[in-house]
Tab-separated table of C-alpha atoms in Angstrom:
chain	number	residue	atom	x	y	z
O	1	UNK	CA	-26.626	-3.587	8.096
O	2	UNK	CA	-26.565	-5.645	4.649
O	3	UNK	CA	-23.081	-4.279	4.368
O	4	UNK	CA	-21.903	-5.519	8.023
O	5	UNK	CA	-23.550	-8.500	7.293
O	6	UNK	CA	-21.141	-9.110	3.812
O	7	UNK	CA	-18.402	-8.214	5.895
O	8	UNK	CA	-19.222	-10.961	8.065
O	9	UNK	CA	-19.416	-13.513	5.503
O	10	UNK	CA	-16.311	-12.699	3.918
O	11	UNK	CA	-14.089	-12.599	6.582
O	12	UNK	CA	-15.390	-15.948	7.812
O	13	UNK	CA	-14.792	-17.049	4.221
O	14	UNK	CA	-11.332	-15.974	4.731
O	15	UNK	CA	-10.795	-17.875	7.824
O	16	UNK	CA	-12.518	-21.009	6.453
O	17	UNK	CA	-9.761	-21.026	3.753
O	18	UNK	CA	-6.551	-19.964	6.159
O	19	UNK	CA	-7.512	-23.160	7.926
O	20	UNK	CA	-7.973	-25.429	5.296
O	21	UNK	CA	-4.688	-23.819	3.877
O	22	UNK	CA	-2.417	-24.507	6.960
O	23	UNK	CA	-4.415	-28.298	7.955
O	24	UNK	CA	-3.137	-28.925	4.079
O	25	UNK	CA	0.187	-27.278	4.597
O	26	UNK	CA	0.923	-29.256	8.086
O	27	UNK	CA	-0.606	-32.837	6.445
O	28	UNK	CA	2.609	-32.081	3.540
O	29	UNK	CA	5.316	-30.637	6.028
O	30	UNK	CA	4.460	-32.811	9.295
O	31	UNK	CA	5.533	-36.034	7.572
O	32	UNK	CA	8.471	-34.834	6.029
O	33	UNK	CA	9.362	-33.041	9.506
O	34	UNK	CA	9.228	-36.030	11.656
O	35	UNK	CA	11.163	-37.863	8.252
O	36	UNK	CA	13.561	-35.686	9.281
O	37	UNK	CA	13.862	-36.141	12.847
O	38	UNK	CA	14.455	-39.718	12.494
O	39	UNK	CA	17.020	-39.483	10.112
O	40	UNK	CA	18.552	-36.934	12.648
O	41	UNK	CA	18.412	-39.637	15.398
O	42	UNK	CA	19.596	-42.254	13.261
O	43	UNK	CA	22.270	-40.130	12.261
O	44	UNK	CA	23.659	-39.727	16.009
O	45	UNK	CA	22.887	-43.332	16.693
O	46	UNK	CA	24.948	-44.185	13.558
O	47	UNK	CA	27.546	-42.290	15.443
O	48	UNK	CA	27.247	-44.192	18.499
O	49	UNK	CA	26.776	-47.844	17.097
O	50	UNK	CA	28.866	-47.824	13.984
O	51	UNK	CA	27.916	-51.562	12.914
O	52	UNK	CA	24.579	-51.152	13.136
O	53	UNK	CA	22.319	-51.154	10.001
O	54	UNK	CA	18.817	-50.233	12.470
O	55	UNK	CA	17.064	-49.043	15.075
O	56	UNK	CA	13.992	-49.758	16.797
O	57	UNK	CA	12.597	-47.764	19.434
O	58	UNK	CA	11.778	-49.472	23.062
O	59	UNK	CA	10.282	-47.773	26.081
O	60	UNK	CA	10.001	-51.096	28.679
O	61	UNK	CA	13.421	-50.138	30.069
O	62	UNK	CA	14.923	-49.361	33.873
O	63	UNK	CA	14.432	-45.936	34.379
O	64	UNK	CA	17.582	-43.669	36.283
O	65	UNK	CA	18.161	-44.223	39.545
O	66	UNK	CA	18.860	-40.984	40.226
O	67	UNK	CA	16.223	-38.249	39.993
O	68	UNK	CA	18.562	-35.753	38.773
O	69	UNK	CA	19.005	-37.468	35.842
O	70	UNK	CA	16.822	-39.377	33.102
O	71	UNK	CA	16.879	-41.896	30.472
O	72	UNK	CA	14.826	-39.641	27.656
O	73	UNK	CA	15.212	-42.328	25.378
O	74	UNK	CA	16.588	-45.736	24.795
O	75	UNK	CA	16.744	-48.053	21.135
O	76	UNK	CA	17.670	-51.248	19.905
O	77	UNK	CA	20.579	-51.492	17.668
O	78	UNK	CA	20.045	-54.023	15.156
O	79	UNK	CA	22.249	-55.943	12.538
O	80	UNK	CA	21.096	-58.075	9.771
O	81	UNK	CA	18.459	-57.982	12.031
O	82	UNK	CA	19.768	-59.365	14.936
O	83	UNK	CA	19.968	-57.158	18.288
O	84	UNK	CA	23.657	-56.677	18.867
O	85	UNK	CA	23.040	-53.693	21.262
O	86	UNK	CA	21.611	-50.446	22.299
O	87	UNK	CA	21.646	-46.619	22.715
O	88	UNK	CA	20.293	-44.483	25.547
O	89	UNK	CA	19.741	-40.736	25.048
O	90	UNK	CA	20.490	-39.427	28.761
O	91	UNK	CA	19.947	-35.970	30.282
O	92	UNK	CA	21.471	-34.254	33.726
O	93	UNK	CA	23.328	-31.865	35.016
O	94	UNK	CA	27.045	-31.367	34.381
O	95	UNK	CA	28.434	-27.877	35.089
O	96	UNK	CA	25.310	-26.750	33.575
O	97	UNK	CA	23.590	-29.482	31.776
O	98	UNK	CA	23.791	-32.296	28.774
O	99	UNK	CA	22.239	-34.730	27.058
O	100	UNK	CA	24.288	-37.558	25.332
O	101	UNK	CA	24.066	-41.190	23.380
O	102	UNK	CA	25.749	-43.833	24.174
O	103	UNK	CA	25.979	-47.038	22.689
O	104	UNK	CA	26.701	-50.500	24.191
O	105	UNK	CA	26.951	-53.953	22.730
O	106	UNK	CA	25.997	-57.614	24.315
O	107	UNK	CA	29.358	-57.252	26.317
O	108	UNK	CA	28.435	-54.112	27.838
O	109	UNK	CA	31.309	-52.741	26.246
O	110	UNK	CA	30.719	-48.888	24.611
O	111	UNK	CA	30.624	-48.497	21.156
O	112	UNK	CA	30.427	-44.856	20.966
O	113	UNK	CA	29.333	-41.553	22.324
O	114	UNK	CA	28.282	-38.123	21.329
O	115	UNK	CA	26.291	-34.976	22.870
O	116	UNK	CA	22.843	-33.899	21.409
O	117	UNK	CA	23.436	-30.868	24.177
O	118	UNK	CA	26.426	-29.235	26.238
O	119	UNK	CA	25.734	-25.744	28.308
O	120	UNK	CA	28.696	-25.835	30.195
O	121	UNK	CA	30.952	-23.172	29.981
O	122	UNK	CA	32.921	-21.407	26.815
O	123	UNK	CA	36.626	-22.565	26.976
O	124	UNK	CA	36.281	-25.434	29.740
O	125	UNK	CA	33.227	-27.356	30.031
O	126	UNK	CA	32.034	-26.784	26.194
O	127	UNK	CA	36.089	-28.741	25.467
O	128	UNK	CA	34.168	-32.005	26.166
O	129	UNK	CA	32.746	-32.084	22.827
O	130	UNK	CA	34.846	-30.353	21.021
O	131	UNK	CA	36.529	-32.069	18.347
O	132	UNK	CA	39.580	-30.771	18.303
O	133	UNK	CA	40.555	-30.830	21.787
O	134	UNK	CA	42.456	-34.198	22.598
O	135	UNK	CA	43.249	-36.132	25.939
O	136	UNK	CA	46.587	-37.401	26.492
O	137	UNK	CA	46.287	-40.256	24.499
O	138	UNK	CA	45.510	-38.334	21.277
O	139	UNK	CA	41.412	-39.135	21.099
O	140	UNK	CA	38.535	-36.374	22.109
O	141	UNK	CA	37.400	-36.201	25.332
O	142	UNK	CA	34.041	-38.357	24.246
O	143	UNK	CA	36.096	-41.077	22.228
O	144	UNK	CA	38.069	-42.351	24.543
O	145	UNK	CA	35.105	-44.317	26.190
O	146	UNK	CA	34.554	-46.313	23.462
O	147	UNK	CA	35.881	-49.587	23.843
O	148	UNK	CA	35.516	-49.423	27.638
O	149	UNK	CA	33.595	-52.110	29.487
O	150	UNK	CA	30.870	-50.502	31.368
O	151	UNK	CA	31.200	-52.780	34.514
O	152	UNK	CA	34.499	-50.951	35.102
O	153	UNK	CA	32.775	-47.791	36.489
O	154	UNK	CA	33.229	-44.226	34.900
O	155	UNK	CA	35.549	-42.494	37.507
O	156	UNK	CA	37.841	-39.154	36.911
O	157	UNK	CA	41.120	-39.524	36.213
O	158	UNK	CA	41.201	-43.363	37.099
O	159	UNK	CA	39.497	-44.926	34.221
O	160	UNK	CA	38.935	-41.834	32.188
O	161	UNK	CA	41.029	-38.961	31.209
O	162	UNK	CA	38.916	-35.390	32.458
O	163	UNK	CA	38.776	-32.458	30.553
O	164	UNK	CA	41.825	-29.790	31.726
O	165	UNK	CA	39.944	-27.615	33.562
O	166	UNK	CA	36.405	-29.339	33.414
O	167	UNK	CA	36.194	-31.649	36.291
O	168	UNK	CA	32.723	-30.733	37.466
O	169	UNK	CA	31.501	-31.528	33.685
O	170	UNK	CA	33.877	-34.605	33.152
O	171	UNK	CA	32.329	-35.824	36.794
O	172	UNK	CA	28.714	-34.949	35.745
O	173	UNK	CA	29.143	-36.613	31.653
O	174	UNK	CA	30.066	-39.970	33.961
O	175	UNK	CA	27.359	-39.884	35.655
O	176	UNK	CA	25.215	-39.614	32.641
O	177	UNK	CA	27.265	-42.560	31.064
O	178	UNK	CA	26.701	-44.608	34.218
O	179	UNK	CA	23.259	-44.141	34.378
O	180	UNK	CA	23.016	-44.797	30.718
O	181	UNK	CA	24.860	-48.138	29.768
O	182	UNK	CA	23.983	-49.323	33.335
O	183	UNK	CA	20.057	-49.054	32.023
O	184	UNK	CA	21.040	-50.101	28.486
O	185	UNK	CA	22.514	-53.127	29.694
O	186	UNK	CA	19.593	-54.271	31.981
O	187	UNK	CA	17.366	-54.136	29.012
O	188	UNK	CA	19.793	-56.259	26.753
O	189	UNK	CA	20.660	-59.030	29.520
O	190	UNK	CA	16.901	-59.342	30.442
O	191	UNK	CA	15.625	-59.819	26.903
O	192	UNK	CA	18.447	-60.670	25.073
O	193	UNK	CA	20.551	-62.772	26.318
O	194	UNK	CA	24.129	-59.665	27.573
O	195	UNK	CA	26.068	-59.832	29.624
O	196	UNK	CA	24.464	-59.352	33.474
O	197	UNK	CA	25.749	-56.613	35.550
O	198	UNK	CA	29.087	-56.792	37.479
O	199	UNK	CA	28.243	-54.264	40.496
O	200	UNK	CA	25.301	-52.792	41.714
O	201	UNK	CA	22.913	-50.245	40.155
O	202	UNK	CA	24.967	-47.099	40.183
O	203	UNK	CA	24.483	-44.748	43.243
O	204	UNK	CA	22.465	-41.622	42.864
O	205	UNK	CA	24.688	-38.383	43.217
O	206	UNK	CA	24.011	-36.438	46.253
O	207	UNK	CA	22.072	-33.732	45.943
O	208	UNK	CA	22.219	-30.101	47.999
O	209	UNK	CA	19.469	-30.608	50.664
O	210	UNK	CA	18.606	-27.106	52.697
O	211	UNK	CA	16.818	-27.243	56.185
O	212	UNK	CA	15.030	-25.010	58.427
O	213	UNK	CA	16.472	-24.340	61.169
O	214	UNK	CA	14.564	-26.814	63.887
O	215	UNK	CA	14.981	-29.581	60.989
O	216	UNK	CA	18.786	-28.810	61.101
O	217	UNK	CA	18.716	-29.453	64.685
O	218	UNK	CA	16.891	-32.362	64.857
O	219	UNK	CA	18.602	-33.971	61.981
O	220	UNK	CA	22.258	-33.113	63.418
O	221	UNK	CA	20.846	-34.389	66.793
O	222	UNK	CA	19.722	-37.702	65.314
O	223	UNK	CA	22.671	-38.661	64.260
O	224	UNK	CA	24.293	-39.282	67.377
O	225	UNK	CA	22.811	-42.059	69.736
O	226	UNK	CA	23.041	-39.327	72.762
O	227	UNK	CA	21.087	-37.119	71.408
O	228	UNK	CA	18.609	-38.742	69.158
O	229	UNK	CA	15.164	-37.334	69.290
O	230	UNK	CA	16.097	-34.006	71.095
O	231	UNK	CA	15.838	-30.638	69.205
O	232	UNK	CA	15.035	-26.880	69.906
O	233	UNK	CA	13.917	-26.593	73.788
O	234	UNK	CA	14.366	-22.674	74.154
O	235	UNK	CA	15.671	-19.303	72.123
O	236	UNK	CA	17.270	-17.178	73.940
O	237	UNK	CA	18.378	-13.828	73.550
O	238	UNK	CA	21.441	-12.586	71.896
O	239	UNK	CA	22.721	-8.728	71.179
O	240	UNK	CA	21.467	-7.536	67.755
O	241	UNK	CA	24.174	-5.011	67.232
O	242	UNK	CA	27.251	-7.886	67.572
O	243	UNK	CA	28.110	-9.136	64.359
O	244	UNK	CA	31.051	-11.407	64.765
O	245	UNK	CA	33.552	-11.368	61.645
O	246	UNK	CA	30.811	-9.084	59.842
O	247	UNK	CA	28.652	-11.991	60.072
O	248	UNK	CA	24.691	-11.929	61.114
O	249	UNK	CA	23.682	-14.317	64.385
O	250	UNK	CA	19.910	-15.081	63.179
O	251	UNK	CA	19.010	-17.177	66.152
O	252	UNK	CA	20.511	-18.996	69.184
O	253	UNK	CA	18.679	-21.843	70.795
O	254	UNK	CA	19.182	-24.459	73.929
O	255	UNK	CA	18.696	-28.427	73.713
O	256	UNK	CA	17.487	-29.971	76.809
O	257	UNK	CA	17.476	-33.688	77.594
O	258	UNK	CA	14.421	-35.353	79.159
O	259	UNK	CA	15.468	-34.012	82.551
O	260	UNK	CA	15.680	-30.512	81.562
O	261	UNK	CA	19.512	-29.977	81.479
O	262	UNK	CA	20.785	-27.543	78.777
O	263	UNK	CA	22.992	-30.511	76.849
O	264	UNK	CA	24.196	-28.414	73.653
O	265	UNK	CA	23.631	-24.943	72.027
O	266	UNK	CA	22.494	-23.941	68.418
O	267	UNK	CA	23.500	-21.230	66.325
O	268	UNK	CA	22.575	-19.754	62.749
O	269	UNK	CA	24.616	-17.469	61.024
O	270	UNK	CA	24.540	-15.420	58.005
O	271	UNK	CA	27.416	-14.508	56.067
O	272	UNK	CA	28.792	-13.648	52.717
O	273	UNK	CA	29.661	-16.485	50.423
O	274	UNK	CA	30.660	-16.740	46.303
O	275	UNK	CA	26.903	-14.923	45.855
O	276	UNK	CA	26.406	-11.644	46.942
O	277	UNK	CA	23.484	-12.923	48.564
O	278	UNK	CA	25.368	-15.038	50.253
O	279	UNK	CA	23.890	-17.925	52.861
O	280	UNK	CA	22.576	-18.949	56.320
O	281	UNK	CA	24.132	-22.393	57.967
O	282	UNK	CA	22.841	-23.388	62.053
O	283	UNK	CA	25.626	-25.321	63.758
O	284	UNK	CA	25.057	-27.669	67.058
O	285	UNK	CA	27.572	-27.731	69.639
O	286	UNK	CA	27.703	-30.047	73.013
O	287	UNK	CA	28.821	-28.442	76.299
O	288	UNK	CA	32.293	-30.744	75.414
O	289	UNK	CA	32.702	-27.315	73.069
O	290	UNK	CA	32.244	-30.194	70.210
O	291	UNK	CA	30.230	-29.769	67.245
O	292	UNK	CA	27.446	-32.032	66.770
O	293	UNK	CA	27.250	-31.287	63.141
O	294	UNK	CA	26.284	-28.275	60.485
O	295	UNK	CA	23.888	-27.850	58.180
O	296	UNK	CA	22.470	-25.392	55.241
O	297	UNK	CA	19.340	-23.485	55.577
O	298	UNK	CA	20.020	-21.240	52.807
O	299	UNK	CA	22.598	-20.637	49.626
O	300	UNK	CA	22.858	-18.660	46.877
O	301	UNK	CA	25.948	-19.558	44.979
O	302	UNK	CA	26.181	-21.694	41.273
O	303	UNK	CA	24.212	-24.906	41.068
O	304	UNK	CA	26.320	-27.967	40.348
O	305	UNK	CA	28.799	-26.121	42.300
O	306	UNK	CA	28.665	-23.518	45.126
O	307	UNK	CA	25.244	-25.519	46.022
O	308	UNK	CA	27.605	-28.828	46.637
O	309	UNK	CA	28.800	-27.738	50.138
O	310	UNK	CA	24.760	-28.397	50.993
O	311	UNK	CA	25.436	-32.038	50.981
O	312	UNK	CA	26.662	-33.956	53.425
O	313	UNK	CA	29.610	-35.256	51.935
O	314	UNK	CA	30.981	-31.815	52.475
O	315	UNK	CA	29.283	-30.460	55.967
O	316	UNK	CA	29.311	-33.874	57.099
O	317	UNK	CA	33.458	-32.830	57.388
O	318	UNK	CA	33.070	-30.575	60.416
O	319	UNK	CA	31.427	-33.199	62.769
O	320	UNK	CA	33.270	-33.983	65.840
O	321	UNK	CA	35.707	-31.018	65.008
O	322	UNK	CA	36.164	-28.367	67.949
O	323	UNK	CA	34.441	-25.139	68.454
O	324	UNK	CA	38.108	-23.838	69.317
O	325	UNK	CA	39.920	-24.676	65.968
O	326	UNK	CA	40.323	-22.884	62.741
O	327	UNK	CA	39.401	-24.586	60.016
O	328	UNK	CA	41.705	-24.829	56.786
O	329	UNK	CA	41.217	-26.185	53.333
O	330	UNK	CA	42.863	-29.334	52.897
O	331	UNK	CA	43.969	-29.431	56.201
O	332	UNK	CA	40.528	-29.504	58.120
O	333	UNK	CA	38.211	-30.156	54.960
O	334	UNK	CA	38.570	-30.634	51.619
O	335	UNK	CA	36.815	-28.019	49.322
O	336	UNK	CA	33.982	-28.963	46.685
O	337	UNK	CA	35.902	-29.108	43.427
O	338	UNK	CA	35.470	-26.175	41.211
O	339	UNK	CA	33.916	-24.487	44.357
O	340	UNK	CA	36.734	-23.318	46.732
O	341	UNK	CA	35.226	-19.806	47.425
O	342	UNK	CA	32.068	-20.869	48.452
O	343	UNK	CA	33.601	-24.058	50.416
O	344	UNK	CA	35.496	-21.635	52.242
O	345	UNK	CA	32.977	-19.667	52.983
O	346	UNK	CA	30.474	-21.820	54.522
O	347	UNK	CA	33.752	-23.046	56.794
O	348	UNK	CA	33.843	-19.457	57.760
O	349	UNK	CA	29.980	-19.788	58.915
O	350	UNK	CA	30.561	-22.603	60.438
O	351	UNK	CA	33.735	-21.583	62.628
O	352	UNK	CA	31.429	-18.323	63.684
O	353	UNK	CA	28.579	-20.784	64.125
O	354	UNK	CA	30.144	-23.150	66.410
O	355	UNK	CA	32.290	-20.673	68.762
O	356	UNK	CA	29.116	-18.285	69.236
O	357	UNK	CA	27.459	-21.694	70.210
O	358	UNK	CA	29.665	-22.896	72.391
O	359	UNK	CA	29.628	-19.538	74.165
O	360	UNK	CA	25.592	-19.903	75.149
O	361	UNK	CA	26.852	-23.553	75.968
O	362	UNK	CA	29.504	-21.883	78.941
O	363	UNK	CA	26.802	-20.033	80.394
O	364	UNK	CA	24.681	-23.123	80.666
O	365	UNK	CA	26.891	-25.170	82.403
O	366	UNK	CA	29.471	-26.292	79.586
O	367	UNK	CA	33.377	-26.087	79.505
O	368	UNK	CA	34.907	-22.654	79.531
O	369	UNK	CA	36.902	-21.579	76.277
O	370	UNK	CA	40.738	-21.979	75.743
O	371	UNK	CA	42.605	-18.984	76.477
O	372	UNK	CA	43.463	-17.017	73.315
O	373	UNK	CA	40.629	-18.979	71.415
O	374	UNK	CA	38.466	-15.902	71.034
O	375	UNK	CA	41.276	-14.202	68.245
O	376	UNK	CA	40.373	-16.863	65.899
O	377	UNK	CA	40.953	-16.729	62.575
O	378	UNK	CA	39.014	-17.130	59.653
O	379	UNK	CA	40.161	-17.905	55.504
O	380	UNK	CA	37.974	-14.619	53.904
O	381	UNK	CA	38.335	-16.527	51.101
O	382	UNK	CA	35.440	-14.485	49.556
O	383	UNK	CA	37.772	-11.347	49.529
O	384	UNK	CA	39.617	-12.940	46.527
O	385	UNK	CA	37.205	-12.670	44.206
């Protein structure tokens, strides 16, 4: 007992000390840590605002207006004391994702820029900060802002150069830069006297929004005035073994108006896209054989990318388009850059979509197809991979 006891005592001793020993180790190192970190920051804001001699952290600024994307941190660059400017530390998605300073003076003009963070990919996305890869006017990708006036927007290939290869990561860097200097230069014409704004707060980017399938409906239904406030009346049945174009019908569905009359049809499909697991879209149609719109209830292909045909820039494309037509990239839609297989794709659905949806239209009263419209064609643009 004694003995257990002396144990007892000496390994509490032990811990005692181990504590005191790392509180006295983290009072040296935590000082000279965070020393360190500052230096680090002032090092990249150095990089970003050249002239200035200090910085002074603020945290009373405009926050992103997008919710993709956030202002992490924003400073004051000072000279002789003086505010001449200020740098924002920004974070959002690119290909992958970044996180960047940029400076701006008084003028709103950019003094500099330079990644903390890059994720994008080896040998495309990752040439946006790479030193030694040069646009066509001989500076990196990130030094050719500087000097730019922020009220002239940050848009591809018009007012800056994009990386060969990179446009999904030169598009998502000026978004970061917009949100950025257009924060930065609220905080510096509010309180000190910059330049104000010359457009409005920059837009949020879209963002992929998925539905369920009586959402879809109602949503695609609202946005006509002849249909507002209609959805899902009725499911009816449809033959489990028919899989147009190797594609899955999940559901088929009738929209009556307040009378009761079958008005349009809606279909969800499920087909292969640039993921294996491909992705589910539901597609109205009017008994005109006219599609009301299309929308995404499920995808599984590359954020940033692939997920981009979920916003309505891009399904938006196949409204008032017939049931009866192929559709064709660049023809009949344009594809989400850096996404082509999985904007074809979803086209695919929605051709299958709309045809098997005009078909339950036809036996509720709508217009019979076109002759020869049932050997329709789609782009199996999913083969090439």
């Amino acid at each position: 007992m004694k003995q257990m006891l002396k144990l007892g005592f000496t390994l509490a001793a032990f811990a005692v000390a181990a504590c005191f020993l790392l509180a006295l180790v983290n009072n040296i190192t935590a000082p000279v840590i965070e020393q360190h970190q500052i230096e680090k920051a002032n090092a990249g804001m150095k990089a970003v605002f050249a002239q200035a001699d200090s910085f002074e952290q603020v945290t009373d600024y405009k926050p992103s207006t997008d919710s993709a994307i956030s202002i992490d941190k924003m400073y004051l660059a000072k000279e002789g004391g003086k505010v001449a400017g200020a740098v924002a530390q920004v974070t959002g998605p690119t290909y992958d994702s970044a996180t960047i300073l940029v400076g701006i003076d008084l003028n709103r003009t950019v003094t500099g820029v330079q990644f903390l963070a890059l994720s994008d990919s080896p040998g495309f996305g990752l040439k946006a900060n790479d030193p030694s890869y040069k646009t066509k006017s001989g500076s990196t990708f990130y030094g050719q802002f500087t000097g730019k006036n922020a009220g002239d927007g940050f848009v591809v290939n018009e007012t800056f150069e994009a990386v060969s290869g990179a446009t999904i990561t030169s598009r998502g860097v000026a978004n970061l830069l917009s949100q950025g200097t257009y924060s930065a230069g609220e905080y510096l014409a509010e309180k000190y006297g910059g330049a104000a704004a010359s457009g409005n707060a920059p837009k949020a980017a879209e963002q992929p929004q998925l539905f369920t399938f009586e959402d879809a409906v109602k949503d695609i239904c609202s946005s006509s005035e002849s249909y507002k406030g209609l959805g899902v009346s009725e499911d009816v049945a449809h033959d489990a073994s028919y899989y147009p174009h190797n594609m899955i019908i999940d559901r088929e569905s009738l929209i009556k108006d307040g009378s009761g009359k079958t008005v349009a049809a809606a279909v969800s499909v499920s087909g292969q896209t640039y993921s294996e697991n491909g992705g589910t879209i539901v597609v109205v149609v009017n008994a005109d054989r006219t599609i009301l719109g299309a929308r995404i209830v499920s995808l599984q292909d590359s954020p940033n990318l692939g997920q981009m045909t979920a916003t309505p820039s891009f399904y938006n494309q196949f409204e008032s388009k017939s049931a009866d037509q192929n559709f064709r990239p660049a023809k009949d839609y344009d594809v989400v850059s850096g996404a082509s297989i999985s904007s074809d794709c979803v086209a695919d659905m929605v051709k299958v979509a709309a045809y098997e949806a005009a078909a339950v239209m036809e036996k509720h009263g709508g217009k019979t197809a076109p002759e020869g419209s049932a050997e329709y064609t789609l782009n199996e643009h999913y083969l090439e991979e």
